[in-house]
PDB file of C-alpha atoms in Angstrom:
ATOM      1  CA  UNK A   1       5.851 -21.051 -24.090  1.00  0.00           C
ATOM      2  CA  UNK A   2       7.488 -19.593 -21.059  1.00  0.00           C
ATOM      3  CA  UNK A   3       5.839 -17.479 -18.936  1.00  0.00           C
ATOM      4  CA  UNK A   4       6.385 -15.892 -15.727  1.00  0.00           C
ATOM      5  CA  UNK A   5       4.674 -15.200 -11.955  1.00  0.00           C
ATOM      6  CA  UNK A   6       5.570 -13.426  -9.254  1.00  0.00           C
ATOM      7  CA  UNK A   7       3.513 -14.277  -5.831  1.00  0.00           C
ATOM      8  CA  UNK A   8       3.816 -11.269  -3.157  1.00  0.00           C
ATOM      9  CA  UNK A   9       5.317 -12.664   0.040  1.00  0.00           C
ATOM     10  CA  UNK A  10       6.579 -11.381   3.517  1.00  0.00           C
ATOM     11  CA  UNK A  11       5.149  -8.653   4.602  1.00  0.00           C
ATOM     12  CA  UNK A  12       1.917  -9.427   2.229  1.00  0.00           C
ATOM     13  CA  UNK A  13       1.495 -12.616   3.003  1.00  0.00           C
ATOM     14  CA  UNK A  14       2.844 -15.341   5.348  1.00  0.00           C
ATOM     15  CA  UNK A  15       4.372 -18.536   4.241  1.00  0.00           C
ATOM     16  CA  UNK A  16       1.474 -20.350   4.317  1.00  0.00           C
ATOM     17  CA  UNK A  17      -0.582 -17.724   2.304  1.00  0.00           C
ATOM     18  CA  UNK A  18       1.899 -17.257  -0.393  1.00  0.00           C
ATOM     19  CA  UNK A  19       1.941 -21.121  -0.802  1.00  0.00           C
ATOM     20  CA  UNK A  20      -1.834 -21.142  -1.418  1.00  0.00           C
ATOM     21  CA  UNK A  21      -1.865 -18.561  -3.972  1.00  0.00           C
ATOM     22  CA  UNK A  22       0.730 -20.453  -5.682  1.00  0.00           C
ATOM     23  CA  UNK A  23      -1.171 -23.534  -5.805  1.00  0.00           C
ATOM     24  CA  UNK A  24      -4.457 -22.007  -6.344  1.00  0.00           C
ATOM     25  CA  UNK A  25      -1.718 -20.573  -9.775  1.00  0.00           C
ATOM     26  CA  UNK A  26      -0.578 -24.746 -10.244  1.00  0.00           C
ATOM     27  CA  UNK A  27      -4.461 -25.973  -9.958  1.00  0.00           C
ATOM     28  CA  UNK A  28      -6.566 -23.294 -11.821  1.00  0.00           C
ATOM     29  CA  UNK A  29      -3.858 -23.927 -14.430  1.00  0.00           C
ATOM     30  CA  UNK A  30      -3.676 -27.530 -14.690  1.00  0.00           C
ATOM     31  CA  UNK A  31      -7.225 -27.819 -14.439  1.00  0.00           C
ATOM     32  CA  UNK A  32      -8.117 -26.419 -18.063  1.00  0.00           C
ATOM     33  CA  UNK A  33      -6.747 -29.669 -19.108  1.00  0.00           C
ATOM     34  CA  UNK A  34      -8.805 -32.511 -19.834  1.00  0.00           C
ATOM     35  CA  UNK A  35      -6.995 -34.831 -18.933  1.00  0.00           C
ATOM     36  CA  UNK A  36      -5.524 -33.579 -15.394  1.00  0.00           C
ATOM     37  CA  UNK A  37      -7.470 -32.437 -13.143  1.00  0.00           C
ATOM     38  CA  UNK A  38      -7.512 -29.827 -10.115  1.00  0.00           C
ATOM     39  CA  UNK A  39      -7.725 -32.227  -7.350  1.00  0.00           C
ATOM     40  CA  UNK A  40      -4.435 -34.075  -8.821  1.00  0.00           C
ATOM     41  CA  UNK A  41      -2.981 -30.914  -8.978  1.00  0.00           C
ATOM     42  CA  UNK A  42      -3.906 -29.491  -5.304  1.00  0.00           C
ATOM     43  CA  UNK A  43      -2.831 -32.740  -3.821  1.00  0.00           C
ATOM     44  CA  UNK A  44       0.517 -32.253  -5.552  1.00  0.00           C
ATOM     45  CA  UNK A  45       0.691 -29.167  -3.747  1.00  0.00           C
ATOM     46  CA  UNK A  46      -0.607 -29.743  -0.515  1.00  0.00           C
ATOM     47  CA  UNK A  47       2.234 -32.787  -0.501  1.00  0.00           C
ATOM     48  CA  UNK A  48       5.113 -30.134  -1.563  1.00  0.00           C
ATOM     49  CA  UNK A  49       3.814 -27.636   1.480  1.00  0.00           C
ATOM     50  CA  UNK A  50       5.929 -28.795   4.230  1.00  0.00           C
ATOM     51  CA  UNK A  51       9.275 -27.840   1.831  1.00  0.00           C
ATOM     52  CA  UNK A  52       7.279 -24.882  -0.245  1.00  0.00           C
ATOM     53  CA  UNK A  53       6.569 -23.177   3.074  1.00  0.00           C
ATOM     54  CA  UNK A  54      10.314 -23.397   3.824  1.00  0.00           C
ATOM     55  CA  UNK A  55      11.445 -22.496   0.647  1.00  0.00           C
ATOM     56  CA  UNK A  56       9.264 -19.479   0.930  1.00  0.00           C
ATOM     57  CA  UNK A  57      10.377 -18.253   4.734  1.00  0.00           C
ATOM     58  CA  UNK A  58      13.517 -18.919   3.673  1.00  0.00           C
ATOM     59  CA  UNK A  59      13.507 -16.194   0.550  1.00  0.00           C
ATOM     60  CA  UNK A  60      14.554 -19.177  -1.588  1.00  0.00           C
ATOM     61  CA  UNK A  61      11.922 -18.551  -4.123  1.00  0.00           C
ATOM     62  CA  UNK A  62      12.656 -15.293  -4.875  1.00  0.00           C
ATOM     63  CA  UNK A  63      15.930 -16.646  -6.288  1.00  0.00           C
ATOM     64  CA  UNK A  64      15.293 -19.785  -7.296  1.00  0.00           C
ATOM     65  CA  UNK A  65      11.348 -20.461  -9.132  1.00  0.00           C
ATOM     66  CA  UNK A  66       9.459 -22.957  -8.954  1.00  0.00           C
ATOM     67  CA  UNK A  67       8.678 -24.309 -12.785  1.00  0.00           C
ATOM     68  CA  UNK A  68       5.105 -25.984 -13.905  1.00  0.00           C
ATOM     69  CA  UNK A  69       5.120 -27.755 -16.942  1.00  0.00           C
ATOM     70  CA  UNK A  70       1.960 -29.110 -18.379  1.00  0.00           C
ATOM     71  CA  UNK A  71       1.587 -29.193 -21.965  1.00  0.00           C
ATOM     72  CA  UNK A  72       2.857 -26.344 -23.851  1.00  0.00           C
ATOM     73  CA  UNK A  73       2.401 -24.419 -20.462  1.00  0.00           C
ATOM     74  CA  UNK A  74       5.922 -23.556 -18.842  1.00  0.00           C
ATOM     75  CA  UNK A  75       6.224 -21.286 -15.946  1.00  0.00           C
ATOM     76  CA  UNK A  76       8.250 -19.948 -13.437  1.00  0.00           C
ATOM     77  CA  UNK A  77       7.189 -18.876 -10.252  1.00  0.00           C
ATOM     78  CA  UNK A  78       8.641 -16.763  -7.983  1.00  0.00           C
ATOM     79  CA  UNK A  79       7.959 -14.921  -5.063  1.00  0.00           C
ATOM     80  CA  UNK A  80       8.855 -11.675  -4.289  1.00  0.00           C
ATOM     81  CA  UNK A  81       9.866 -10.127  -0.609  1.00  0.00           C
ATOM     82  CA  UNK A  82      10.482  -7.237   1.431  1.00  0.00           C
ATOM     83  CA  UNK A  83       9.395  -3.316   0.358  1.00  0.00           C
ATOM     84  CA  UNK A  84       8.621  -4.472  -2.645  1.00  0.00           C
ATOM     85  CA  UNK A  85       6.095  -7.235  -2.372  1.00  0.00           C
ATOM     86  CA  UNK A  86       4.032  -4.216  -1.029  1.00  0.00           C
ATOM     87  CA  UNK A  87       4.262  -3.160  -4.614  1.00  0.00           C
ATOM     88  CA  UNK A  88       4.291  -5.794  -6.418  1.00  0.00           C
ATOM     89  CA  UNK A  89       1.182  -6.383  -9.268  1.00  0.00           C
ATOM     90  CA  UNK A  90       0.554 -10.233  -9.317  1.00  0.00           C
ATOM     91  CA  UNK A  91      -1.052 -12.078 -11.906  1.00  0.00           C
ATOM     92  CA  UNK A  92      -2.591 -14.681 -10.505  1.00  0.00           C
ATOM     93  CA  UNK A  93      -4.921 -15.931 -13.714  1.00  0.00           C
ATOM     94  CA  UNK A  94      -4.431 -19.496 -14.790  1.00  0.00           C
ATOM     95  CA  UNK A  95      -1.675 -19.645 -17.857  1.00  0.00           C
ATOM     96  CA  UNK A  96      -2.547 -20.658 -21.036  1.00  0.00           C
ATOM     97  CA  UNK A  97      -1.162 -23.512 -22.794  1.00  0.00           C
ATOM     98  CA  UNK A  98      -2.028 -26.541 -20.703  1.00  0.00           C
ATOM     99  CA  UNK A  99      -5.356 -27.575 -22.110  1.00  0.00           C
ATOM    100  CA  UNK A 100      -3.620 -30.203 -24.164  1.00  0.00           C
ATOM    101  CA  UNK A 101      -1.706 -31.838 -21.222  1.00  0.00           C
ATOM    102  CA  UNK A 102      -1.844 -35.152 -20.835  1.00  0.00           C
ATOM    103  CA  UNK A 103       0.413 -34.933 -17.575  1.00  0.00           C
ATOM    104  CA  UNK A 104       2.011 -32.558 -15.498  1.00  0.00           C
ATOM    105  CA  UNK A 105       4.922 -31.481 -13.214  1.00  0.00           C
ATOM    106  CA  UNK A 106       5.963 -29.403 -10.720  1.00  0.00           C
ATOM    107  CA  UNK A 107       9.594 -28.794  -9.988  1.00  0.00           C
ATOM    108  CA  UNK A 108      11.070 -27.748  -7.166  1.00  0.00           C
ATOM    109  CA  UNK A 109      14.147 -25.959  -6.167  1.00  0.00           C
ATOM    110  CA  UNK A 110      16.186 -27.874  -4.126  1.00  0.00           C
ATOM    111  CA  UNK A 111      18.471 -25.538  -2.610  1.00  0.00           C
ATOM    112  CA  UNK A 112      21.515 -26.535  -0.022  1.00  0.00           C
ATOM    113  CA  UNK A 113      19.773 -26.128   3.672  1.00  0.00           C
ATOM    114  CA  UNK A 114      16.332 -27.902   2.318  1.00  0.00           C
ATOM    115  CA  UNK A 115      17.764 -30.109  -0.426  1.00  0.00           C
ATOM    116  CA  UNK A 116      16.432 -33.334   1.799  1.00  0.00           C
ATOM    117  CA  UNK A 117      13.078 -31.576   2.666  1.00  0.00           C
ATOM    118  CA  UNK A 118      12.445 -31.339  -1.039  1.00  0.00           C
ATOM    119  CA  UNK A 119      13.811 -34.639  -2.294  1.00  0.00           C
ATOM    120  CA  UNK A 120      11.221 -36.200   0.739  1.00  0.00           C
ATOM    121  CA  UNK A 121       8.979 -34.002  -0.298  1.00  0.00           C
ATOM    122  CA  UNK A 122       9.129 -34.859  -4.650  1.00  0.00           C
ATOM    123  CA  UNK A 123       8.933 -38.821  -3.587  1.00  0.00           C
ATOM    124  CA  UNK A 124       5.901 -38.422  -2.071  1.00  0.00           C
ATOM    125  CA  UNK A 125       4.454 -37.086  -5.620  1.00  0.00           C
ATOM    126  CA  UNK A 126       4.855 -38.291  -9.229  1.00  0.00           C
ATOM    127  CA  UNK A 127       3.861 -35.047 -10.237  1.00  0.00           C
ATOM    128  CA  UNK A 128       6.821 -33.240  -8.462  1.00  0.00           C
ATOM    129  CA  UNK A 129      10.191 -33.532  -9.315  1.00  0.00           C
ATOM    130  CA  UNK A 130      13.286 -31.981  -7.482  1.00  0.00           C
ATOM    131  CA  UNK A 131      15.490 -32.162 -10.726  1.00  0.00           C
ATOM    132  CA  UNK A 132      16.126 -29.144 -13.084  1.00  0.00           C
ATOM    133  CA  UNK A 133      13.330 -28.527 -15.398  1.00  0.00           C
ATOM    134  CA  UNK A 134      14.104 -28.820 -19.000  1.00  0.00           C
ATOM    135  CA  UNK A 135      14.441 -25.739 -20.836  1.00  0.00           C
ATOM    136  CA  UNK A 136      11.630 -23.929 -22.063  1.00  0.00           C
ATOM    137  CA  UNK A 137      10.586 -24.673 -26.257  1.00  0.00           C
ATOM    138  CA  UNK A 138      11.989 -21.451 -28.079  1.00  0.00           C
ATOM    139  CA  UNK A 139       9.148 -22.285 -30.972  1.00  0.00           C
ATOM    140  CA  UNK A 140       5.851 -20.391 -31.132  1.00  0.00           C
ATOM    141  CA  UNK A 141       2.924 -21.659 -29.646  1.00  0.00           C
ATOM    142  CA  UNK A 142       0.971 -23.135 -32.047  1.00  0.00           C
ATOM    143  CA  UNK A 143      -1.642 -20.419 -34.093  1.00  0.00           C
ATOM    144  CA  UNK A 144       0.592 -17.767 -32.850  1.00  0.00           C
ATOM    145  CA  UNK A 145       0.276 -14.557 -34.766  1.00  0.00           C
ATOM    146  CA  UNK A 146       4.115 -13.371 -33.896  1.00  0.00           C
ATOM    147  CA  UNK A 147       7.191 -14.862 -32.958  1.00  0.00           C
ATOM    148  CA  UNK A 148       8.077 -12.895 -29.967  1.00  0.00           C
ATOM    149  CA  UNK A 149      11.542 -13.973 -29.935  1.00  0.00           C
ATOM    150  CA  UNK A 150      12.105 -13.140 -33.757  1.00  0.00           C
ATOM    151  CA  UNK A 151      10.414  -9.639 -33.370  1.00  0.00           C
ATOM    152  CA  UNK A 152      12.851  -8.877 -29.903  1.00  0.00           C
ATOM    153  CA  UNK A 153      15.573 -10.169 -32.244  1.00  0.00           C
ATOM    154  CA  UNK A 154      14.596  -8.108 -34.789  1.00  0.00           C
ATOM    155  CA  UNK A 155      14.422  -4.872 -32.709  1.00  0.00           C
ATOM    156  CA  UNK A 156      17.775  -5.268 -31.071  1.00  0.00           C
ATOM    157  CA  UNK A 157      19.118  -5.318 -34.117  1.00  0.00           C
ATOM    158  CA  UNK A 158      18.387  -2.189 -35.551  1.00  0.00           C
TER     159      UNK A 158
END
């Protein structure tokens, strides 16, 4: 199921700040699973800093997100600058859907001025990738109580 963050940047938070929060996000998340665990997931991270920090100072992720996939957990992650990161309500509480996971990834944007930052970056990781993620599944979570595609569908329409 696809959800969405947004991580307060510049003037909130420096580069290196917003980069923690976002893989405190990554860990606390892939660390409900049982069979990936938190310290996989930081060191994932910590080996995607050097080209997260740039994508950050760089305002790249607040046009382009970074997507975690683990299990039936998919999320985008952007970051948010400017006036309006001093506005800006985060959610910062782990996503559900990755208890399941078996494996994870984290994919990174690979924009023109960094694109050899990240791909150095994503080979130092089998957890990150510097491809395009694959689409998010359209279906229902599992047990869910509502299609919230079929219900925005069905509200349009009227």
């Amino acid at each position: 199921m696809l959800r969405r963050r947004t991580i307060a940047a510049s003037p909130v938070r420096s580069a290196t700040a917003t980069w923690q929060v976002i893989t405190n996000l990554v860990a606390d998340t892939v660390a409900t699973s049982a069979a990936c665990t938190r310290v996989e997931a930081e060191a994932a991270m910590r080996t995607a800093a050097p080209a997260g920090h740039m994508l950050i100072a760089g305002g790249h992720l607040d046009r382009h997100p970074v997507v975690l996939i683990a299990g039936a957990a998919h999320c985008e992650i952007t970051t948010i600058s400017g006036a309006k990161a001093l506005r800006t309500e985060e959610n910062l509480n782990a996503l559900p859907g990755a208890a399941l996971a078996t494996s994870f990834t984290v994919y990174l944007p690979a924009p023109d001025p960094h694109k050899q930052v990240v791909a150095d970056a994503v080979a130092g990781h089998a957890c990150l990738s510097d491809e395009a993620p694959p689409a998010p599944d359209k279906t229902p979570a599992s047990g869910a109580l509502v299609d919230a595609e079929a219900l925005r569908k069905a509200v349009a329409g009227r």
